[in-house]
PDB file of C-alpha atoms in Angstrom:
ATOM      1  CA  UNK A 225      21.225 -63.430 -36.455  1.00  0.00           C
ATOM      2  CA  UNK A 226      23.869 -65.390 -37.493  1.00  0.00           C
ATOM      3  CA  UNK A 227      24.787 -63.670 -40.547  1.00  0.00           C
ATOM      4  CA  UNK A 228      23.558 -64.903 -44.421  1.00  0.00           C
ATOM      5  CA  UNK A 229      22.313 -68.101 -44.912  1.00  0.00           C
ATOM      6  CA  UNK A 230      21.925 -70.502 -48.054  1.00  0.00           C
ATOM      7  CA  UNK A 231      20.000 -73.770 -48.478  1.00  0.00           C
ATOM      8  CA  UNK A 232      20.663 -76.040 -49.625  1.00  0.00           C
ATOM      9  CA  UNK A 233      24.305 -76.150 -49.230  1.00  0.00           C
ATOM     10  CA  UNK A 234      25.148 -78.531 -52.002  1.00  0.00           C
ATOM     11  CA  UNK A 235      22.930 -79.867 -54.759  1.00  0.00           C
ATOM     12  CA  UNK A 236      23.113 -82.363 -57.131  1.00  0.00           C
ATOM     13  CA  UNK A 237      20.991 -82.749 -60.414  1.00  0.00           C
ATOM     14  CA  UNK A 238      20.166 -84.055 -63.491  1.00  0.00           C
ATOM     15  CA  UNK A 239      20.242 -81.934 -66.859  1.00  0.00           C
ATOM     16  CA  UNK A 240      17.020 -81.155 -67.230  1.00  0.00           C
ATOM     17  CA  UNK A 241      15.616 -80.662 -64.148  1.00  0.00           C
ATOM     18  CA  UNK A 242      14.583 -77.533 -61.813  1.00  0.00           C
ATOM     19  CA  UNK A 243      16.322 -76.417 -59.309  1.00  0.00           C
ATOM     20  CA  UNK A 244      15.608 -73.685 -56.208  1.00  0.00           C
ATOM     21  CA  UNK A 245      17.869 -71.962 -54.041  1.00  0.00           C
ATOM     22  CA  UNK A 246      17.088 -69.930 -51.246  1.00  0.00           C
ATOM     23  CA  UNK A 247      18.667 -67.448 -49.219  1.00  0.00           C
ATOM     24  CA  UNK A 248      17.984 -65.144 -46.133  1.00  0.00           C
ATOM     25  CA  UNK A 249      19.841 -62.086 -45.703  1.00  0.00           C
ATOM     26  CA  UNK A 250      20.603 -60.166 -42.419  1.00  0.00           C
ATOM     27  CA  UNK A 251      17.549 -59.182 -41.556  1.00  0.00           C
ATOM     28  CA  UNK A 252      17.772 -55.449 -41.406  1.00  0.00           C
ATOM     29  CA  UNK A 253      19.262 -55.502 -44.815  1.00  0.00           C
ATOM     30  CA  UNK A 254      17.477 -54.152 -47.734  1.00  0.00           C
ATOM     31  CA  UNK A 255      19.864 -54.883 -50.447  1.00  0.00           C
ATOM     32  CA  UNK A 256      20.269 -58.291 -51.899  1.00  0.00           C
ATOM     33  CA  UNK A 257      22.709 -59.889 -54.264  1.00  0.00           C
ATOM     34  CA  UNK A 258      23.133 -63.010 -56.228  1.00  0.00           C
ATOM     35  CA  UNK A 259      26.868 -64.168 -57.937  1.00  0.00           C
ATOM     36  CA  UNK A 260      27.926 -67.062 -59.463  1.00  0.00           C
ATOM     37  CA  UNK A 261      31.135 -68.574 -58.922  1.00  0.00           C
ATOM     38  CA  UNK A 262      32.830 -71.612 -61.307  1.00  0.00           C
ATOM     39  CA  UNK A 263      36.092 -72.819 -60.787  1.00  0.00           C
ATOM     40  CA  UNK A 264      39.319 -70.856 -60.696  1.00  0.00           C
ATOM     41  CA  UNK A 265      37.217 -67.463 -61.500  1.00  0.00           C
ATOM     42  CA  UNK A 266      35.754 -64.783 -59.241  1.00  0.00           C
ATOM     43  CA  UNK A 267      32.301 -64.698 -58.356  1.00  0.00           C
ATOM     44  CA  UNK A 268      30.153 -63.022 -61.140  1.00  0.00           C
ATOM     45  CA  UNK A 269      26.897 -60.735 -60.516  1.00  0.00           C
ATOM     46  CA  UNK A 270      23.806 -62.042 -61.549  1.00  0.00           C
ATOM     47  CA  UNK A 271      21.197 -60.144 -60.453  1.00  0.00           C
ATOM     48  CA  UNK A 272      20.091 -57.286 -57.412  1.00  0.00           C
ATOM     49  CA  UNK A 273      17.467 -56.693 -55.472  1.00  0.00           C
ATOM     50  CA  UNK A 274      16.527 -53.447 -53.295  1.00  0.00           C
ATOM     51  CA  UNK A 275      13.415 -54.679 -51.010  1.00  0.00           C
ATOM     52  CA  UNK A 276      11.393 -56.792 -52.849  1.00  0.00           C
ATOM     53  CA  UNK A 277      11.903 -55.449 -56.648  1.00  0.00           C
ATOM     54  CA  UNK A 278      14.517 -56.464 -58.336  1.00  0.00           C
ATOM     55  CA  UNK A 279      16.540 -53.383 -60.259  1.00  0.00           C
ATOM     56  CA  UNK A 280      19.160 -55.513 -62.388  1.00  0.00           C
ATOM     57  CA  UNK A 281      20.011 -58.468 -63.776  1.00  0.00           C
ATOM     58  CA  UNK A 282      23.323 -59.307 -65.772  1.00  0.00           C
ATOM     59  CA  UNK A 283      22.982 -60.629 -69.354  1.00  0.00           C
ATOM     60  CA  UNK A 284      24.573 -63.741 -68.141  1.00  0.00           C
ATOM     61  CA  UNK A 285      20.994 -64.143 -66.069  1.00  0.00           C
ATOM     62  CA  UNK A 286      18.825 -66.256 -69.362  1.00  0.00           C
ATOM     63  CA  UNK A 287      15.607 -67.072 -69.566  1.00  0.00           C
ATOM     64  CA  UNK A 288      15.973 -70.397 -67.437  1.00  0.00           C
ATOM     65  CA  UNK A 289      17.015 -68.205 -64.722  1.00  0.00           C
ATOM     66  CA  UNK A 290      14.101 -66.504 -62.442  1.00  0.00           C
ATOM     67  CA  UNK A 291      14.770 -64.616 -58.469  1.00  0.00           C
ATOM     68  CA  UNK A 292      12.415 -63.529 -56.403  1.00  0.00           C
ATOM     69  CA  UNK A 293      11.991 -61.906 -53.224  1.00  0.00           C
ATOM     70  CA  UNK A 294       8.860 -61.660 -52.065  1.00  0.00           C
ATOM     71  CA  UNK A 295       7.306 -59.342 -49.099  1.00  0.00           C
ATOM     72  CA  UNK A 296      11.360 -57.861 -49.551  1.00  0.00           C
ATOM     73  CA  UNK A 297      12.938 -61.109 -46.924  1.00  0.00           C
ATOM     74  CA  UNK A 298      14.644 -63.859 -47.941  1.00  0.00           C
ATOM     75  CA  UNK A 299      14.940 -64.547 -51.984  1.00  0.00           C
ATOM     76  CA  UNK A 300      14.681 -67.276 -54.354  1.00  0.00           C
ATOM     77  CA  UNK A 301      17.028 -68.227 -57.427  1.00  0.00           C
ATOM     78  CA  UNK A 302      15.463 -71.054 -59.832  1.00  0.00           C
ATOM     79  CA  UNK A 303      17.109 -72.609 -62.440  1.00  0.00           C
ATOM     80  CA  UNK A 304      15.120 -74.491 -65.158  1.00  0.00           C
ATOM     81  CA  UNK A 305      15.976 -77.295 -67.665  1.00  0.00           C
ATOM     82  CA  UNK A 306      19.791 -77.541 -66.154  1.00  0.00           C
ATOM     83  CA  UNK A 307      22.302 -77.589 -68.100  1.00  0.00           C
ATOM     84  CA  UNK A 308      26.538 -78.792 -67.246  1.00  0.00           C
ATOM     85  CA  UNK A 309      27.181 -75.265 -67.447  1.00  0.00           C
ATOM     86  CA  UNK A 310      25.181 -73.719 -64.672  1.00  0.00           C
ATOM     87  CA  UNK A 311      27.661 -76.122 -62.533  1.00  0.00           C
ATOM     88  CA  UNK A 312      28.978 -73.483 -60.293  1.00  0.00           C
ATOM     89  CA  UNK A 313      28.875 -72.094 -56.705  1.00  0.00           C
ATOM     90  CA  UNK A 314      25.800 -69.439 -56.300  1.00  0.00           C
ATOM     91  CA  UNK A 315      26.728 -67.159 -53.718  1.00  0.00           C
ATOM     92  CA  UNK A 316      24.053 -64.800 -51.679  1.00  0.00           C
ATOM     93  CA  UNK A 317      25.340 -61.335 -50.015  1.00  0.00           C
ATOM     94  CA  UNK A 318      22.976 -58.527 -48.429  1.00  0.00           C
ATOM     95  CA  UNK A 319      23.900 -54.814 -47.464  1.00  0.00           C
ATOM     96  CA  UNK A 320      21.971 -51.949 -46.143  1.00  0.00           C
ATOM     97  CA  UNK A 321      21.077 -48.664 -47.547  1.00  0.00           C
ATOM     98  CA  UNK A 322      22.137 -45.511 -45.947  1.00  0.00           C
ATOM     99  CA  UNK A 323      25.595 -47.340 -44.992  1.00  0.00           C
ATOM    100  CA  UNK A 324      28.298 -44.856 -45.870  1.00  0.00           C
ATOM    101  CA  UNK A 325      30.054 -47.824 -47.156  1.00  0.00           C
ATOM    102  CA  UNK A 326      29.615 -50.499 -49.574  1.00  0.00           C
ATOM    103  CA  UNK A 327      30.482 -53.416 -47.675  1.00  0.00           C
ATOM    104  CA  UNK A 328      28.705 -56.711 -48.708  1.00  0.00           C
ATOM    105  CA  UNK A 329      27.553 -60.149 -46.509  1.00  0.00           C
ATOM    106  CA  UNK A 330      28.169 -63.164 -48.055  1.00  0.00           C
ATOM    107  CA  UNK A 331      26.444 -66.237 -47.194  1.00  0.00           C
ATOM    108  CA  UNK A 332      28.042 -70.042 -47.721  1.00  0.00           C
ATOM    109  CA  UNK A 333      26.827 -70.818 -51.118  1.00  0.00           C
ATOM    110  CA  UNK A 334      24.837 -73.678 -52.857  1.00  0.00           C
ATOM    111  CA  UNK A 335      27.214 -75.548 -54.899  1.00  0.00           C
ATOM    112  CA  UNK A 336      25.278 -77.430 -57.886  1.00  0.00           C
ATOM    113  CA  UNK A 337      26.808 -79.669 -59.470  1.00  0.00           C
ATOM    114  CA  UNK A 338      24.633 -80.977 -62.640  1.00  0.00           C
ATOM    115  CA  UNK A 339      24.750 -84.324 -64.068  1.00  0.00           C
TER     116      UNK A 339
ATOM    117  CA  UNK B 238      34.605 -51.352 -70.024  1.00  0.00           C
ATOM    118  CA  UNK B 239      34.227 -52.741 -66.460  1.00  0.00           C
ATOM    119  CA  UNK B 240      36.376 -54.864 -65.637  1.00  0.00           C
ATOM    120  CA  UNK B 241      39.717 -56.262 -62.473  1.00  0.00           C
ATOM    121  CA  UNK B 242      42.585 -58.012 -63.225  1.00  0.00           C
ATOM    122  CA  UNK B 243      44.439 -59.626 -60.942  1.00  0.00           C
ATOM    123  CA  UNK B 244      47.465 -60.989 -62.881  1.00  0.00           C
ATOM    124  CA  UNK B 245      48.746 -63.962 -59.905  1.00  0.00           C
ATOM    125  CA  UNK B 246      46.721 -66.754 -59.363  1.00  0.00           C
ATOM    126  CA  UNK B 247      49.043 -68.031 -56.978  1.00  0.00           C
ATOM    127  CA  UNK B 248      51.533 -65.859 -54.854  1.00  0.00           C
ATOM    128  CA  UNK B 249      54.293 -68.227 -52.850  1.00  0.00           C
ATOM    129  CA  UNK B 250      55.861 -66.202 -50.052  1.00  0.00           C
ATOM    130  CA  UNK B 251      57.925 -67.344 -46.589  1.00  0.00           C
ATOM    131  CA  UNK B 252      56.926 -66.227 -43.632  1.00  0.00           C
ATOM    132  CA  UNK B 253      57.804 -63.000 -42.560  1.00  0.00           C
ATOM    133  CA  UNK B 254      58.450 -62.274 -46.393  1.00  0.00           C
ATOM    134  CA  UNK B 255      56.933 -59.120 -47.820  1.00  0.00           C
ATOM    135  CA  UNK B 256      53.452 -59.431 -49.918  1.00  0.00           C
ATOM    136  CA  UNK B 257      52.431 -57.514 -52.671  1.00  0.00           C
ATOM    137  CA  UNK B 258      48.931 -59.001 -54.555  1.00  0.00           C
ATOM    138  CA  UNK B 259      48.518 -57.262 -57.258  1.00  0.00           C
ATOM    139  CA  UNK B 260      44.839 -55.545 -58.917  1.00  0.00           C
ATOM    140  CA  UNK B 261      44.470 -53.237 -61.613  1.00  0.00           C
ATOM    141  CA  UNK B 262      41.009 -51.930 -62.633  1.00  0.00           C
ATOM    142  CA  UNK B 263      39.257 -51.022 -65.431  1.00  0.00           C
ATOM    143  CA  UNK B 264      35.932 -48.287 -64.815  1.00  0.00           C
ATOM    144  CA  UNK B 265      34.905 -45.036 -66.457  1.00  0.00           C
ATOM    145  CA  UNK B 266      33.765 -43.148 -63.501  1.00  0.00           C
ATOM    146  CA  UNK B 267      35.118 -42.960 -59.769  1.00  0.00           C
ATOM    147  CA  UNK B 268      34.395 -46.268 -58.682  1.00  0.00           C
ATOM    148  CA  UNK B 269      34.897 -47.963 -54.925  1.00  0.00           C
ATOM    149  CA  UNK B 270      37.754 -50.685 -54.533  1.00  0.00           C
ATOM    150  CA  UNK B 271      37.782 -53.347 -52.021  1.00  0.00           C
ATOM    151  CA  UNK B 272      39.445 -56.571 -51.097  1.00  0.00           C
ATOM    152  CA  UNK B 273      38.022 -59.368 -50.158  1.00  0.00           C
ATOM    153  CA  UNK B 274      39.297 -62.585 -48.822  1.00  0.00           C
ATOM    154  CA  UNK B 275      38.565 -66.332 -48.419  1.00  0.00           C
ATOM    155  CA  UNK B 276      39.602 -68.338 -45.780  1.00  0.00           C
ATOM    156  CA  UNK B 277      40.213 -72.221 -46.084  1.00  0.00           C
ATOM    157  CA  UNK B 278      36.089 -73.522 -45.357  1.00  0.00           C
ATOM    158  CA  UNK B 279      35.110 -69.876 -44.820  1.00  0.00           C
ATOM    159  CA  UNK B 280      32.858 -67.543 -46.485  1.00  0.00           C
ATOM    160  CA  UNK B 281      33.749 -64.407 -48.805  1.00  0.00           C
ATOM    161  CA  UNK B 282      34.417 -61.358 -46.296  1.00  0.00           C
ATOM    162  CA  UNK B 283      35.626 -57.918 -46.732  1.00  0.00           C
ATOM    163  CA  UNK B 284      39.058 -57.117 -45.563  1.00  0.00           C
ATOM    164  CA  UNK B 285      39.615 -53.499 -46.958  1.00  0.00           C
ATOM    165  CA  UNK B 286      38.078 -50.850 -48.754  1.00  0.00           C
ATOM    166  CA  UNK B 287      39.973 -48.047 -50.167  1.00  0.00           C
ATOM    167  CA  UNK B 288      37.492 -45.452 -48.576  1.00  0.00           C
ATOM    168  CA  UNK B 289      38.566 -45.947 -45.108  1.00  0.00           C
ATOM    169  CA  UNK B 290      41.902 -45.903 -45.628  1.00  0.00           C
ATOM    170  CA  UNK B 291      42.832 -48.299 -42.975  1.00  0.00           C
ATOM    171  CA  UNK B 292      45.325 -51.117 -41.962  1.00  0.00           C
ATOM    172  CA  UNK B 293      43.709 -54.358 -41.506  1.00  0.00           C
ATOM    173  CA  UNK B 294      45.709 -57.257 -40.342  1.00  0.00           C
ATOM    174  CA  UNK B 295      48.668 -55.239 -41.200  1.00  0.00           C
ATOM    175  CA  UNK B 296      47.083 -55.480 -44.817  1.00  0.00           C
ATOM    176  CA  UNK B 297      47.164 -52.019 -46.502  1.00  0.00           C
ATOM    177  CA  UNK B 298      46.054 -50.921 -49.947  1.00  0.00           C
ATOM    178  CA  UNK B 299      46.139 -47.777 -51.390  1.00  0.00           C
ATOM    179  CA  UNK B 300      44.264 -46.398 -54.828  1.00  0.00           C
ATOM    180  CA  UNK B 301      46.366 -45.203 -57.604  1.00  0.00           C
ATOM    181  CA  UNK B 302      44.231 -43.637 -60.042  1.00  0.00           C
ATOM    182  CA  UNK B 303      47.124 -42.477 -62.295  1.00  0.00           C
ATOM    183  CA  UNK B 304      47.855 -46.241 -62.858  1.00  0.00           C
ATOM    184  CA  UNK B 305      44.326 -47.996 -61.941  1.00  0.00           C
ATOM    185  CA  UNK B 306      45.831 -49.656 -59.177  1.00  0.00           C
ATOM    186  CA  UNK B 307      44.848 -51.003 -55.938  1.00  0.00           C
ATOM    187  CA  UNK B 308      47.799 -53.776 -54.872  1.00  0.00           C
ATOM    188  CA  UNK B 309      47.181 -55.127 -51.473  1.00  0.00           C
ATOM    189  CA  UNK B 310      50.798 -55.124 -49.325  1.00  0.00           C
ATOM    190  CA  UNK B 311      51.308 -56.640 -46.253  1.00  0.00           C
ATOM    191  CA  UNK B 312      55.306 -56.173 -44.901  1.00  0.00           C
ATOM    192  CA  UNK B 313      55.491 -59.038 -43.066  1.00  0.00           C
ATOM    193  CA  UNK B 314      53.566 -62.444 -43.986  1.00  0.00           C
ATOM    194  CA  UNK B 315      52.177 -64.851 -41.165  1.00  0.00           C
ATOM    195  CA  UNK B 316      51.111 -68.250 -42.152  1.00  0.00           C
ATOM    196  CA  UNK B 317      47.123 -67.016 -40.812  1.00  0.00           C
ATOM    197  CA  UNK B 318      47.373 -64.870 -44.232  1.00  0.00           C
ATOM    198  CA  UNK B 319      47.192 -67.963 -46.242  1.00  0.00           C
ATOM    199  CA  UNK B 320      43.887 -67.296 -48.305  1.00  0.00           C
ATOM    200  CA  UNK B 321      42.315 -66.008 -51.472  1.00  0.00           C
ATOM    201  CA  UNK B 322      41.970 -62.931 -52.002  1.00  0.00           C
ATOM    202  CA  UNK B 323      39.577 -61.010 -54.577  1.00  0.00           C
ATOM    203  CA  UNK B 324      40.445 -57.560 -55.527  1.00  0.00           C
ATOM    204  CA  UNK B 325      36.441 -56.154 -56.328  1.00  0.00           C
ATOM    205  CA  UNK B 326      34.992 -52.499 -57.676  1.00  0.00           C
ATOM    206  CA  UNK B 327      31.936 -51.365 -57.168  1.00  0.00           C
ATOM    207  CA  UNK B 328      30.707 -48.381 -59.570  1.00  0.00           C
ATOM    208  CA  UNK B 329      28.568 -47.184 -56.044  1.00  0.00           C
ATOM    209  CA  UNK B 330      24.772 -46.328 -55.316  1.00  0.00           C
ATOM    210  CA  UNK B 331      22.826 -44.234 -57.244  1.00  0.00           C
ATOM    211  CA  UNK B 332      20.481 -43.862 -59.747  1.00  0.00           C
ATOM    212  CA  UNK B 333      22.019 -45.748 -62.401  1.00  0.00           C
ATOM    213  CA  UNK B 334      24.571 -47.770 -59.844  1.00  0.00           C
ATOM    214  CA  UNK B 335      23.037 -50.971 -57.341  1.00  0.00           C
ATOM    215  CA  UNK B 336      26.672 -51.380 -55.442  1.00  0.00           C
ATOM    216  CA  UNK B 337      26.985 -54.338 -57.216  1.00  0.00           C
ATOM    217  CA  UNK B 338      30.626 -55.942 -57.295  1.00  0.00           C
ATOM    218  CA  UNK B 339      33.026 -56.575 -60.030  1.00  0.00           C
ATOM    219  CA  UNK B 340      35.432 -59.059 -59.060  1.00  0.00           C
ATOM    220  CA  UNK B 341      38.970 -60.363 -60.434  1.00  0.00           C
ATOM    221  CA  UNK B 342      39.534 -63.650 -60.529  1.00  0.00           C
ATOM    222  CA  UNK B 343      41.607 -63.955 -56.944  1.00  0.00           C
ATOM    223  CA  UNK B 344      45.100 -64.828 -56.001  1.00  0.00           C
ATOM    224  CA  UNK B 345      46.139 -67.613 -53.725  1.00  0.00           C
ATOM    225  CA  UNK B 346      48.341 -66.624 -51.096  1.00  0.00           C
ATOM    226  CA  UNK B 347      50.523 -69.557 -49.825  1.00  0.00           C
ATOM    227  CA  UNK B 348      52.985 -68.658 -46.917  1.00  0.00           C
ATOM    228  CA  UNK B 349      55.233 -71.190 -46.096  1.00  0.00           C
ATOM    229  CA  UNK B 350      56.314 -72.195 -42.553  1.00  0.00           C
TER     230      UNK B 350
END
């Protein structure tokens, strides 16, 4: 286990179009994370998962915006009818429960860029 | 509110210069601070958390709650420290907490040769 992974790594789209990213966590970790990085600011939280439910989302997570993460493994973030603002780095981390600290895995990031 | 400031987004230092980046926090409860730090091509890692009160690189940070601080010092920079670096709180686990992270917006670190 190398640690998180993302795919794709970089995607380019059209506004208007779907887009899927995936990413698989270390895989004795139970708790998942998606940010969402744009330029110059820190990564902001999006939305959590603990196994396969997910327990929060952020208000900045609208309606085009659906994760999954089914049978509690890797997860899913789709993003329908693009627009130029979603252009931004989505970042994937994963921790376990019962660690007495916090600390949180990152993966590489898909960077979309939308056209 | 919930929120991390990080005033710098770029600190210039020499090497062997002293480092202070800067992070003040926002959070009504007792919340979990952290830095975390990006490497030229790397990913996001975690250098420090205030919990474990360690030394990390010969990075140290210590939590002021008087002043909602948690600056990152380092006495002597080495051009290796060149990064970003994201000062992050995290209100926990529990039943109304996920761990989730609250970032600032980062500070370059340039050290100069």
């Amino acid at each position: 286990d190398t640690g998180v992974s993302q795919n794709p790594r970089h995607k380019i789209t059209k506004r208007g179009q779907n887009v899927t990213f995936r990413c698989d966590p270390i895989s004795e970790h139970n708790r998942l994370y998606w940010y969402r990085q744009t330029l110059g600011q820190g990564p902001e939280f999006l939305t959590y998962f603990q196994n396969e439910a997910q327990l929060e989302k952020s208000r900045l997570l609208s309606d085009r915006f659906s994760a999954e993460r089914p049978k509690g493994s890797f997860s899913t973030l789709e993003i329908q009818r693009t627009e130029q603002g979603d252009s931004a780095m989505y970042l994937c981390a994963s921790s376990l429960e019962g660690q007495r600290t916090y600390e949180q895995y990152f993966g590489p990031g898909t960077r979309l860029t939308v056209t | 509110a919930q929120r991390v400031t990080q005033p710098e987004k770029l600190l210039s230092v020499f090497k062997g210069a002293p480092v202070e980046l800067k992070c003040n926090y926002s959070y009504s409860g007792s919340p979990e601070l952290f830095w975390y730090v990006q490497y030229s091509r790397q990913r996001l890692q975690l250098l420090l958390r205030h919990i474990s009160r360690e030394s990390i690189k010969g990075f140290t940070a210590d939590l002021n709650k008087g002043e909602t601080s948690f600056h990152l010092k380092k006495p002597f920079a080495q051009e290796e420290d060149s990064a970003m670096y994201y000062c992050a709180l995290s209100g926990g686990y529990g039943s109304s907490n996920t761990g989730k992270l609250i970032f600032g917006q980062g500070t370059t670190l340039q050290v100069k040769p």
